[in-house]
PDB file of C-alpha atoms in Angstrom:
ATOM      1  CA  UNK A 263       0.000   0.000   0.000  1.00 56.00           C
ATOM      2  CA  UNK A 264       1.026   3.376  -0.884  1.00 62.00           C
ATOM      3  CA  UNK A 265       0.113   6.625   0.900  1.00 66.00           C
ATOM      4  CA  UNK A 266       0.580  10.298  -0.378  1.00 66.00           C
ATOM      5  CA  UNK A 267       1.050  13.088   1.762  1.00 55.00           C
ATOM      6  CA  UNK A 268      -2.080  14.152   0.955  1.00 59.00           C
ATOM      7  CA  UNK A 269      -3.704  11.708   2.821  1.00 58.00           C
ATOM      8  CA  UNK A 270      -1.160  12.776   5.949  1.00 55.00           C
ATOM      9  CA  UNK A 271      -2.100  16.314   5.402  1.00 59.00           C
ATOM     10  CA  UNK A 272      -6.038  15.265   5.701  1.00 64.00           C
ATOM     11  CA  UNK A 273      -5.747  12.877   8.856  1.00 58.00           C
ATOM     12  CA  UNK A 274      -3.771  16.126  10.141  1.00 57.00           C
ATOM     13  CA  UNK A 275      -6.421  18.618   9.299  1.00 57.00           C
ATOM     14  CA  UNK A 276      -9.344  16.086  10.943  1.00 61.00           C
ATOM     15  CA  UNK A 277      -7.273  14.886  13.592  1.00 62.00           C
ATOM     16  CA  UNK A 278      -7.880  10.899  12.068  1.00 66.00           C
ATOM     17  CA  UNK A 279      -4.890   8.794  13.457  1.00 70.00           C
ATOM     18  CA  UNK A 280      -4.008   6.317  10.548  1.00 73.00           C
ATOM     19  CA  UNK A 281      -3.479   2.557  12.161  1.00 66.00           C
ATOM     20  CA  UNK A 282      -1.098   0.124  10.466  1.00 67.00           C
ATOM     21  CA  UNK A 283      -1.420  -3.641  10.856  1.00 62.00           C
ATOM     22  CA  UNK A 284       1.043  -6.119   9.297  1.00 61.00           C
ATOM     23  CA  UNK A 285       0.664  -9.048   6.790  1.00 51.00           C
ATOM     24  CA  UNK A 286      -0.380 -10.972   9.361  1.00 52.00           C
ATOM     25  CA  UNK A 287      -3.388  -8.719  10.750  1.00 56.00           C
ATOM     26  CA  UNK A 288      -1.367  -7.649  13.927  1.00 61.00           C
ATOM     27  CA  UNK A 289      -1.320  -4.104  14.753  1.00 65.00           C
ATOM     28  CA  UNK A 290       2.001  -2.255  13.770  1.00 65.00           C
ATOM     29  CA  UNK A 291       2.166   1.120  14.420  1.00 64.00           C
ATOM     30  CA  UNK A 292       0.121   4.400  13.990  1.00 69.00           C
ATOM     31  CA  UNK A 293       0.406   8.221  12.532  1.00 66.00           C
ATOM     32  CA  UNK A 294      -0.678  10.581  14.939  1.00 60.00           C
ATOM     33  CA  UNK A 295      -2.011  14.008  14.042  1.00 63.00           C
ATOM     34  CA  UNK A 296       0.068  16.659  15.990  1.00 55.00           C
ATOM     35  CA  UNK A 297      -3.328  17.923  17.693  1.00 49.00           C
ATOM     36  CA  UNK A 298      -3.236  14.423  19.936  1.00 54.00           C
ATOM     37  CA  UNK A 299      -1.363  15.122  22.674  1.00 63.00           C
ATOM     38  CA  UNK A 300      -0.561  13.493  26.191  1.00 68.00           C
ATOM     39  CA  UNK A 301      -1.158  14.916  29.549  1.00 78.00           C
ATOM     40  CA  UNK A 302       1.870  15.350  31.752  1.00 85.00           C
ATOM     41  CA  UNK A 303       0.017  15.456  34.985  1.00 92.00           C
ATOM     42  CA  UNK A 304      -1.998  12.323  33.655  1.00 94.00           C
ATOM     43  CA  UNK A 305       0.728  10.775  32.613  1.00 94.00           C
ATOM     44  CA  UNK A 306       2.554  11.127  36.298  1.00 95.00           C
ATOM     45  CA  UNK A 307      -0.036   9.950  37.476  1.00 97.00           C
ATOM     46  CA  UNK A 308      -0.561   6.556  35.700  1.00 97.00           C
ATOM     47  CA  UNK A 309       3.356   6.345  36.691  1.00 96.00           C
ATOM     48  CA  UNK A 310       2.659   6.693  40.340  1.00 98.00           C
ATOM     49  CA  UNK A 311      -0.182   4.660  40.899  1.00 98.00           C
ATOM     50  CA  UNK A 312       2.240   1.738  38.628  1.00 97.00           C
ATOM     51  CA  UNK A 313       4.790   2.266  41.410  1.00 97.00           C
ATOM     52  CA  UNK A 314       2.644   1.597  43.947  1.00 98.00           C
ATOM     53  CA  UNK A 315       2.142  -2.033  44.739  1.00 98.00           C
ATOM     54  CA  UNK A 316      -0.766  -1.795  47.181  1.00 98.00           C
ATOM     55  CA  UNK A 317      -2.883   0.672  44.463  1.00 98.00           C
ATOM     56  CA  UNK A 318      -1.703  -1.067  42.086  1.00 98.00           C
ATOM     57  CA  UNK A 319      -2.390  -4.881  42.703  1.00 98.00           C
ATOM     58  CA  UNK A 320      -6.005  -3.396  43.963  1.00 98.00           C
ATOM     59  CA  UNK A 321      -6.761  -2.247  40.507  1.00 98.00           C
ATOM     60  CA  UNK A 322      -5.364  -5.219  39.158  1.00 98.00           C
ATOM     61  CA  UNK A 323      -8.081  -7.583  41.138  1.00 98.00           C
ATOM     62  CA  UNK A 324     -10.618  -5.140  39.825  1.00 98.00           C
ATOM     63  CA  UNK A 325     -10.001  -5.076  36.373  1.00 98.00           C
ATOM     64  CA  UNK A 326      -9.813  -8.881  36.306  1.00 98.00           C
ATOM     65  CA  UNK A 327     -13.114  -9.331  37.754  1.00 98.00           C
ATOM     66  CA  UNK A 328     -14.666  -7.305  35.542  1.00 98.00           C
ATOM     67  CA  UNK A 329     -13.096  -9.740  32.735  1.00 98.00           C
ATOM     68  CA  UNK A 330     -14.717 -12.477  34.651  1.00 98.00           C
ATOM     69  CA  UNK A 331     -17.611 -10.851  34.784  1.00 97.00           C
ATOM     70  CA  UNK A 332     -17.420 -10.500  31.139  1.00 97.00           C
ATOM     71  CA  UNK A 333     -16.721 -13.557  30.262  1.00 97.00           C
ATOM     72  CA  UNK A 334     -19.638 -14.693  32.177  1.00 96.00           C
ATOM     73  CA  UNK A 335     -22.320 -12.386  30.858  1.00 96.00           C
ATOM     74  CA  UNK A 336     -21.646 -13.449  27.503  1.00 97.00           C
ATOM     75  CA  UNK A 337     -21.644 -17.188  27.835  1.00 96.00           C
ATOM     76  CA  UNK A 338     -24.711 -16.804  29.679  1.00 95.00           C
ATOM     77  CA  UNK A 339     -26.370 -14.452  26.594  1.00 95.00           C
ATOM     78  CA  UNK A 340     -25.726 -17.439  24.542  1.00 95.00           C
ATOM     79  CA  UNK A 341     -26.497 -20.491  26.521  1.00 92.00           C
ATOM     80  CA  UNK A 342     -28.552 -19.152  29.495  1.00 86.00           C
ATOM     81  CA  UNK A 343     -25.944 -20.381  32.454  1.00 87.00           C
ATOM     82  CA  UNK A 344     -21.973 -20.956  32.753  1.00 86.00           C
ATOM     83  CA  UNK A 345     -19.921 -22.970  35.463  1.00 85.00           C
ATOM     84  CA  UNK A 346     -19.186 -22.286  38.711  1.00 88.00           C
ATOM     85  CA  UNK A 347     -15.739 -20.677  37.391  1.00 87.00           C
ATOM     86  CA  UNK A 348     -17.091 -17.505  36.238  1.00 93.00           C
ATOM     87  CA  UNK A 349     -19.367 -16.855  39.717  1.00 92.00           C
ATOM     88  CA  UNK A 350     -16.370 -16.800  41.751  1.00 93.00           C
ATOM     89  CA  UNK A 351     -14.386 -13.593  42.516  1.00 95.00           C
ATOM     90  CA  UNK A 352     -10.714 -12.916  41.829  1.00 96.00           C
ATOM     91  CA  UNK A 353      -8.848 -12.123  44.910  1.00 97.00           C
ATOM     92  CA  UNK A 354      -4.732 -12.161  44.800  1.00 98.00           C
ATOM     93  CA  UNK A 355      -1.968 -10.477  45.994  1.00 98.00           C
ATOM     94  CA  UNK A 356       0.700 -10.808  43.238  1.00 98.00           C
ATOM     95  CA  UNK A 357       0.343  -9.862  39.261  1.00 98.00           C
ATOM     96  CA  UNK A 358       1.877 -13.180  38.320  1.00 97.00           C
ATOM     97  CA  UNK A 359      -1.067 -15.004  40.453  1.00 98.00           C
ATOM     98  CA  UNK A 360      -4.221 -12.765  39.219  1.00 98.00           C
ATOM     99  CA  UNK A 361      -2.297 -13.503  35.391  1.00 97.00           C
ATOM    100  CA  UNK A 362      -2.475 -17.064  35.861  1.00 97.00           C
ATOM    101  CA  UNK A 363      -6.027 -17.305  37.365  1.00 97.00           C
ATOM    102  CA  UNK A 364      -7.086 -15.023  33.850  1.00 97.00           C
ATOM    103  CA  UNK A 365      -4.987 -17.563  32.073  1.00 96.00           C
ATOM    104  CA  UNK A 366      -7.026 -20.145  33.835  1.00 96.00           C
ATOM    105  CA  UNK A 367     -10.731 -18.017  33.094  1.00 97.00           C
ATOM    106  CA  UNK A 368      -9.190 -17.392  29.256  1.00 97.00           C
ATOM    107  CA  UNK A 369      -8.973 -21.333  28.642  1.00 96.00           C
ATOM    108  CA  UNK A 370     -12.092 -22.531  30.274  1.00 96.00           C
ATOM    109  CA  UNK A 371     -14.084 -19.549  28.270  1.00 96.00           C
ATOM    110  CA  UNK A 372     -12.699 -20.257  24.803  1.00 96.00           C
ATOM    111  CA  UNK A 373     -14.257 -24.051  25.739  1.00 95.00           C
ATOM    112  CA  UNK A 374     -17.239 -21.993  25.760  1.00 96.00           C
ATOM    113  CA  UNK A 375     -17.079 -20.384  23.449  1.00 96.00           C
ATOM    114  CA  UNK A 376     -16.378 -23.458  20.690  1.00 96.00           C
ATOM    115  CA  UNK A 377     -20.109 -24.940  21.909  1.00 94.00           C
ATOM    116  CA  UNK A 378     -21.283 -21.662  20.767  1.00 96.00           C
ATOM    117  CA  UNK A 379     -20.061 -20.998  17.469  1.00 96.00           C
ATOM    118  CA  UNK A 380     -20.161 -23.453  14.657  1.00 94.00           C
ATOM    119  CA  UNK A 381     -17.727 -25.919  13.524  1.00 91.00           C
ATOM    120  CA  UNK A 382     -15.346 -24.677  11.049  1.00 92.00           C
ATOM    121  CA  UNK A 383     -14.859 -22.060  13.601  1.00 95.00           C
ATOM    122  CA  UNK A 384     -14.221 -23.294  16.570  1.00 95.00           C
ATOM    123  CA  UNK A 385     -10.627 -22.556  18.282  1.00 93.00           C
ATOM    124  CA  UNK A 386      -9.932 -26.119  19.703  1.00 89.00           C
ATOM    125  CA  UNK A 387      -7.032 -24.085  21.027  1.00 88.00           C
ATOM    126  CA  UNK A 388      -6.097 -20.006  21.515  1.00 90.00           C
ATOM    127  CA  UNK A 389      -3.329 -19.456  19.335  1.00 86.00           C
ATOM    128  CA  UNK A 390      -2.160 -16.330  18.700  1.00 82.00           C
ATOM    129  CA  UNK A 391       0.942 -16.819  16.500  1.00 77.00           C
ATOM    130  CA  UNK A 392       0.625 -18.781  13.984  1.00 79.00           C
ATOM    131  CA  UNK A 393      -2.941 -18.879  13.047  1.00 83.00           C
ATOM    132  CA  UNK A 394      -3.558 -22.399  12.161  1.00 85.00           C
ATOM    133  CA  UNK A 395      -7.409 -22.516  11.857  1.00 91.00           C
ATOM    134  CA  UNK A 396     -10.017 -20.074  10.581  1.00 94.00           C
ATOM    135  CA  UNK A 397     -11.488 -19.059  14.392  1.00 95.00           C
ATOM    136  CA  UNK A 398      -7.429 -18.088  15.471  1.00 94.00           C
ATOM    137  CA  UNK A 399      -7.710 -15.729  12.754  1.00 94.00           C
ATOM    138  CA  UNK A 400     -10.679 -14.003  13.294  1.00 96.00           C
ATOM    139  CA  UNK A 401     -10.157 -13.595  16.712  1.00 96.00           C
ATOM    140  CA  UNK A 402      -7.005 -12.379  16.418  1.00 94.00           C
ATOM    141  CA  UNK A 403      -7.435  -9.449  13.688  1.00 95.00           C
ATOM    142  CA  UNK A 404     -10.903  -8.644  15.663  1.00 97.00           C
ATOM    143  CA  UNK A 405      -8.643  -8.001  18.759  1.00 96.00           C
ATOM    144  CA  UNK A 406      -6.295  -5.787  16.859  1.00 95.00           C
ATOM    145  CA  UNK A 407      -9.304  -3.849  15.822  1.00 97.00           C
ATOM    146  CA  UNK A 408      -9.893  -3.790  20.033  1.00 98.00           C
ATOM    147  CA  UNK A 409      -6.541  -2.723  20.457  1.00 96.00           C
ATOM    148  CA  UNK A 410      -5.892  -0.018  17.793  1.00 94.00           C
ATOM    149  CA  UNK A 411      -9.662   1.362  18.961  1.00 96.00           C
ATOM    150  CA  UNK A 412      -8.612   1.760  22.412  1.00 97.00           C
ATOM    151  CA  UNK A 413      -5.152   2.963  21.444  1.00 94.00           C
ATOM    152  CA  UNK A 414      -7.140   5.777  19.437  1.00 92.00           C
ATOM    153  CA  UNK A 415      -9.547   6.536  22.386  1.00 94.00           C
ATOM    154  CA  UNK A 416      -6.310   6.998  24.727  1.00 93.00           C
ATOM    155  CA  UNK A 417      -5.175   9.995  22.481  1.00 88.00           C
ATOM    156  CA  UNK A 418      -8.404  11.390  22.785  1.00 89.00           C
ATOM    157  CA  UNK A 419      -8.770  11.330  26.299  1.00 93.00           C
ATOM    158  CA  UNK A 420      -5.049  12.379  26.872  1.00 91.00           C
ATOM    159  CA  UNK A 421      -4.117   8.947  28.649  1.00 94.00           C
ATOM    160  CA  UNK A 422      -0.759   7.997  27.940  1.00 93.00           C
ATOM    161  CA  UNK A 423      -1.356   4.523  26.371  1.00 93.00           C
ATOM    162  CA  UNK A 424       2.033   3.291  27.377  1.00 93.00           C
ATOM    163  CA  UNK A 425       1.954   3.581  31.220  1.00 95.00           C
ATOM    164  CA  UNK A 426      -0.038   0.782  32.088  1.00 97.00           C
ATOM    165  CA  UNK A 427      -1.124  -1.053  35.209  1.00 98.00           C
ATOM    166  CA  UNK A 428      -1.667  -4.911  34.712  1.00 98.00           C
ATOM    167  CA  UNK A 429       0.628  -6.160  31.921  1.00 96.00           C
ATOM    168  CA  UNK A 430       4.081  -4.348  32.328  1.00 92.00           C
ATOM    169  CA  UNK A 431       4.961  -1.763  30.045  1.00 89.00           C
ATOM    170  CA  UNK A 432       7.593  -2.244  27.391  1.00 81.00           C
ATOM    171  CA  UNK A 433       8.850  -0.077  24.686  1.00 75.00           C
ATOM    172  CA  UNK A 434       7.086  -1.678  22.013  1.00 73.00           C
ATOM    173  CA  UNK A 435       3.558  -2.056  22.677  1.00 82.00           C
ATOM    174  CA  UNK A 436       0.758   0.370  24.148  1.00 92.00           C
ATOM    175  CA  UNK A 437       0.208  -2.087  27.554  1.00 96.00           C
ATOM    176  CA  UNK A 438      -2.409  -0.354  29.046  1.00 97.00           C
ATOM    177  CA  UNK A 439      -4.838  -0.303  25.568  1.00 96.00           C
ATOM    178  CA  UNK A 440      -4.026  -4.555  26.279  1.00 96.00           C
ATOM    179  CA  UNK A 441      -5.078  -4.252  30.140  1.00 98.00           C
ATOM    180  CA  UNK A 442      -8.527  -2.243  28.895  1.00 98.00           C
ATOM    181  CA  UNK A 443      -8.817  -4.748  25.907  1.00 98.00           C
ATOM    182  CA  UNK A 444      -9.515  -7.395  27.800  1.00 98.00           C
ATOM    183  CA  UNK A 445     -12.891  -6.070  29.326  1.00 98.00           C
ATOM    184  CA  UNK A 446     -14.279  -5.268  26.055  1.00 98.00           C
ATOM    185  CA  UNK A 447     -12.662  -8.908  24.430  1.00 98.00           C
ATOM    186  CA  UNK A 448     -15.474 -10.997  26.068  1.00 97.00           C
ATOM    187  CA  UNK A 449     -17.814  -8.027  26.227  1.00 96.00           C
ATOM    188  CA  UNK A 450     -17.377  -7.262  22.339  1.00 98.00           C
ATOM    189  CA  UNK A 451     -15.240  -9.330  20.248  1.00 98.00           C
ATOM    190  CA  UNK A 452     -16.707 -12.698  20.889  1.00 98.00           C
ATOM    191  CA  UNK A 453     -20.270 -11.281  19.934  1.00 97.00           C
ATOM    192  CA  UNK A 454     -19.195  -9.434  17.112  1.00 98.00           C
ATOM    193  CA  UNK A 455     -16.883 -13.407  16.305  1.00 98.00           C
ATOM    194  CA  UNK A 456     -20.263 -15.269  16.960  1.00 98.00           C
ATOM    195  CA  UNK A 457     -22.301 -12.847  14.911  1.00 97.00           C
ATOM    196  CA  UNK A 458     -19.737 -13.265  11.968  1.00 97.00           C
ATOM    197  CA  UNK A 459     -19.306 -17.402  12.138  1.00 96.00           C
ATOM    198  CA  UNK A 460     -23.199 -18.250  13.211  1.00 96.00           C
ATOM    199  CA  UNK A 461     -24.781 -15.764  10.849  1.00 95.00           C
ATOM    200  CA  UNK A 462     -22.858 -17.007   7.796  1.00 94.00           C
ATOM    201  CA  UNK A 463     -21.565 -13.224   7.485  1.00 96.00           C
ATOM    202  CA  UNK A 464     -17.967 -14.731   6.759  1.00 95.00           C
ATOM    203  CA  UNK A 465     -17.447 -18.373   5.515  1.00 92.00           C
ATOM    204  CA  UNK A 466     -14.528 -20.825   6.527  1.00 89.00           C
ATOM    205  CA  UNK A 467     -13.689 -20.707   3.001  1.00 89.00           C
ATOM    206  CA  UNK A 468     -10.648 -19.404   0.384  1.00 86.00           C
ATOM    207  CA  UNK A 469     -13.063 -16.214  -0.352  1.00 84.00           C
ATOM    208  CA  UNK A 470     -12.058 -15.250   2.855  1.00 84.00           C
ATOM    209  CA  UNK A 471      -8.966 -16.758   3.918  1.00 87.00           C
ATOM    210  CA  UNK A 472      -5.724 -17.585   2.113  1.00 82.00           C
ATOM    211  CA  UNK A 473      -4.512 -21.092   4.095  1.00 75.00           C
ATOM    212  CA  UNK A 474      -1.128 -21.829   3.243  1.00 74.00           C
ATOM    213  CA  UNK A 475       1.216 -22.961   6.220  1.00 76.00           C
ATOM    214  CA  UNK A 476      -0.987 -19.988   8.390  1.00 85.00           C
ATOM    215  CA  UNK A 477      -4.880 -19.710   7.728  1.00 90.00           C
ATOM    216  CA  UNK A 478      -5.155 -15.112   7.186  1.00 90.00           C
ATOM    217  CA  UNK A 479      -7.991 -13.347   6.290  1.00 92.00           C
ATOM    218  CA  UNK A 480      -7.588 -11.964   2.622  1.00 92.00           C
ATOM    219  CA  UNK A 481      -8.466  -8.469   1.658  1.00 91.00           C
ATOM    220  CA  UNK A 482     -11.994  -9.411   1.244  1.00 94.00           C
ATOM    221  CA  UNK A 483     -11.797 -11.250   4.396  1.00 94.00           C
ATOM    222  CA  UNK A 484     -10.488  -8.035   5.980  1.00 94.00           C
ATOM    223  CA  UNK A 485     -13.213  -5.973   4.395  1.00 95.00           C
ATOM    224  CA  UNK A 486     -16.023  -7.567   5.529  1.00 96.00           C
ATOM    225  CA  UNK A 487     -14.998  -8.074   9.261  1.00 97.00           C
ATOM    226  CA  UNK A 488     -13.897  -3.883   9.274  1.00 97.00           C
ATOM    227  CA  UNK A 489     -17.711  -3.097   8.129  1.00 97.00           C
ATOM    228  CA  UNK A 490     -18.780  -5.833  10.991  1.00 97.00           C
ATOM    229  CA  UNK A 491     -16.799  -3.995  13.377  1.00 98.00           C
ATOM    230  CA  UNK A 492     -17.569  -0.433  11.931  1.00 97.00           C
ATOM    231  CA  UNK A 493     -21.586  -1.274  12.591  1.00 97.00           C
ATOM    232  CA  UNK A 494     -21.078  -2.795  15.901  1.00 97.00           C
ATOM    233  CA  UNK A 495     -18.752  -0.096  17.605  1.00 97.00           C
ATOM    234  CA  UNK A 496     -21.557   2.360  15.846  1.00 97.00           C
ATOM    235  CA  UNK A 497     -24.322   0.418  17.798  1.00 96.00           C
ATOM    236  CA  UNK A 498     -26.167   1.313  20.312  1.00 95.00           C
ATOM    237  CA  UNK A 499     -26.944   0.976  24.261  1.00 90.00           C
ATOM    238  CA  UNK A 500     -28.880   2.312  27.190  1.00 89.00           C
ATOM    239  CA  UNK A 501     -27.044   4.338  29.906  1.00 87.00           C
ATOM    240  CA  UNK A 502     -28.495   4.183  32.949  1.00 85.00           C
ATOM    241  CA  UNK A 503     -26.147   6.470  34.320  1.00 83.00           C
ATOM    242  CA  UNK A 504     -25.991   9.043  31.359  1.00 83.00           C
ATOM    243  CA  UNK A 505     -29.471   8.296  30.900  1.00 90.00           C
ATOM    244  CA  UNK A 506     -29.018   8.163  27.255  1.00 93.00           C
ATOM    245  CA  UNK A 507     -28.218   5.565  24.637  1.00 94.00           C
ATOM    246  CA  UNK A 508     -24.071   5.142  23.861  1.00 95.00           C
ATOM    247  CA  UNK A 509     -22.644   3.822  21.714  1.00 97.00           C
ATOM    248  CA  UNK A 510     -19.706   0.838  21.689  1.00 97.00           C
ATOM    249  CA  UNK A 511     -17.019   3.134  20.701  1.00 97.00           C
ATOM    250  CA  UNK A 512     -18.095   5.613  23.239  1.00 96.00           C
ATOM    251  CA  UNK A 513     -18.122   2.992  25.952  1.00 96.00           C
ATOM    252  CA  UNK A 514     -14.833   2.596  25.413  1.00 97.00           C
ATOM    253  CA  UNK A 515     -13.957   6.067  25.580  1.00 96.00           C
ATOM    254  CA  UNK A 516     -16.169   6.601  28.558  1.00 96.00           C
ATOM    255  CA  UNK A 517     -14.537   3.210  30.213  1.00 97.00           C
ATOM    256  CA  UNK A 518     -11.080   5.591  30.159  1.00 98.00           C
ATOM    257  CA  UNK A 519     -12.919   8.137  31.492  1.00 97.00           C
ATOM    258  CA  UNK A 520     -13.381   6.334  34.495  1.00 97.00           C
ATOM    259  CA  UNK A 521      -9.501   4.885  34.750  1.00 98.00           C
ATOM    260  CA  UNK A 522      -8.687   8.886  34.542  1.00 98.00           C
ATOM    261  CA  UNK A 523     -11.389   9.550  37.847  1.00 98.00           C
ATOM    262  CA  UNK A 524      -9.934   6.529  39.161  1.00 98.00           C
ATOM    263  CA  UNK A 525      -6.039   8.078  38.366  1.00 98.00           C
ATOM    264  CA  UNK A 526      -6.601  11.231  39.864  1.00 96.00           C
ATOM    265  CA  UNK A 527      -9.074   9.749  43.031  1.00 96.00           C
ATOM    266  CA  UNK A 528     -12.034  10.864  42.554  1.00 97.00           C
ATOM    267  CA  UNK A 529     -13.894   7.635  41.809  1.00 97.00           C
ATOM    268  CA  UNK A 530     -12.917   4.227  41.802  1.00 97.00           C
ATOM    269  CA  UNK A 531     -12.874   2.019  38.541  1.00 98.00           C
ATOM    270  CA  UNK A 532     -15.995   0.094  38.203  1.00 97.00           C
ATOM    271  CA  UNK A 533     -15.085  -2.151  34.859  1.00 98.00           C
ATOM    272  CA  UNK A 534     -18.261  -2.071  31.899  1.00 96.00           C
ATOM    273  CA  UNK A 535     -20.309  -4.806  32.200  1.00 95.00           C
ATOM    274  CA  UNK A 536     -22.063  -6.117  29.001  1.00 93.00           C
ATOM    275  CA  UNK A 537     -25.424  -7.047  29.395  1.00 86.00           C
TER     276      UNK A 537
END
């Protein structure tokens, strides 16, 4: 793909960052418009409540019940109950542990989720690199949708996407738009994956999908799940706190909204629940 400058000068002018994602649908990198900028004070912020354990490992147990939570609504909305798993609350007092109990919720969830969605589909296995079956891949370019949404969102809200509090930052990846992905991953990208596979929106099928040694979405592939996602984060639902509806892109900027109260102390986070 080529890009002029013209198309740099117009993301400028409309303040549209400009995502990149590699051959293999992961996210790469993205052009910012100079308008986007961080907060400092926010930004010191998200670094002192990182260096504090206590604060920090509190958060932590929040944010992964609110996964749980998650993960639980949804296989519920589906199949009208779920195991005893996803009723019990997260409590631990190192990252490593609360990680390996959402390992634990992650693996027993994409179970569920195979009895859900139909057969050429299902995961067997979460794989993120390489993508050896069709439901690997469509899970994994919907969550670099997730990611380069929230990444976006971030920039607009003046968090510093970098300074995160679960997964540890590193110099090349945004960590904290991966600690908020993982609310909205059972919340939104396993409905928008059962819409596509159960409605027959996208077929297991070379139309889609080029399967050599790794099974990728083609460019028509692509195309179809970016208008999926397009209508879905342009959806609809009722606030009963804004009493309004919202949609699922502004959930996600209003869920950072509520990391920033939670930042600066006036509120504490309360993860979205999905419904």
């Amino acid at each position: 793909m080529t890009l002029t400058s013209g198309v740099f000068s117009l993301s400028s002018k409309n303040t549209i960052p400009i995502h990149f994602f590699g051959y293999y649908g992961n996210y790469e990198g993205t052009y910012w418009p100079k308008e986007l900028h961080f907060s400092g004070d926010l930004s010191i912020r998200q670094s002192a409540l990182f260096l504090d354990f206590s604060k920090r490992i509190e958060l932590c147990n929040i944010l992964v019940n609110g996964i749980r939570t998650n993960m639980k609504e949804t296989i519920v909305h589906y199949k009208n109950t779920c195991e005893e798993l996803f009723n019990n609350e997260v409590q631990r007092n190192t990252i490593q542990d609360l990680m390996m109990e959402e390992g634990r919720l992650w693996k027993k969830y994409y179970l569920e989720i195979d009895n859900i969605v139909f057969e050429p589909f299902r995961l067997e296995q979460r794989i993120k690199h390489p993508t050896l079956n069709y439901g690997n891949s469509l899970i994994s370019f919907l969550n670099s949708l997730l990611y380069a949404e929230i990444v976006t969102q971030c920039r607009h809200v003046s968090l510093n996407p970098s300074i995160s509090f679960y997964h540890s930052p590193t110099r090349s990846r945004f960590s904290l738009a991966l600690d908020i992905s993982e609310i909205f991953k059972p919340a939104f990208v396993s409905r928008i994956f059962v819409s596509l596979c159960n409605r027959s929106i996208i077929q297991a099928n070379e139309k889609y999908f080029d399967d050599d040694s790794v099974v990728l979405l083609n460019k028509e592939g692509k195309q179809i799940v970016i208008k999926e996602w397009e209508k879905y984060m342009s959806n609809t639902l009722w606030s009963q706190k804004l009493s309004r509806n919202v949609s699922h892109r502004e959930q996600i900027k209003f869920e950072l909204f509520k990391l920033i109260k939670h930042y600066n102390g006036i509120e504490n986070y309360s993860p979205f629940v999905m419904r």
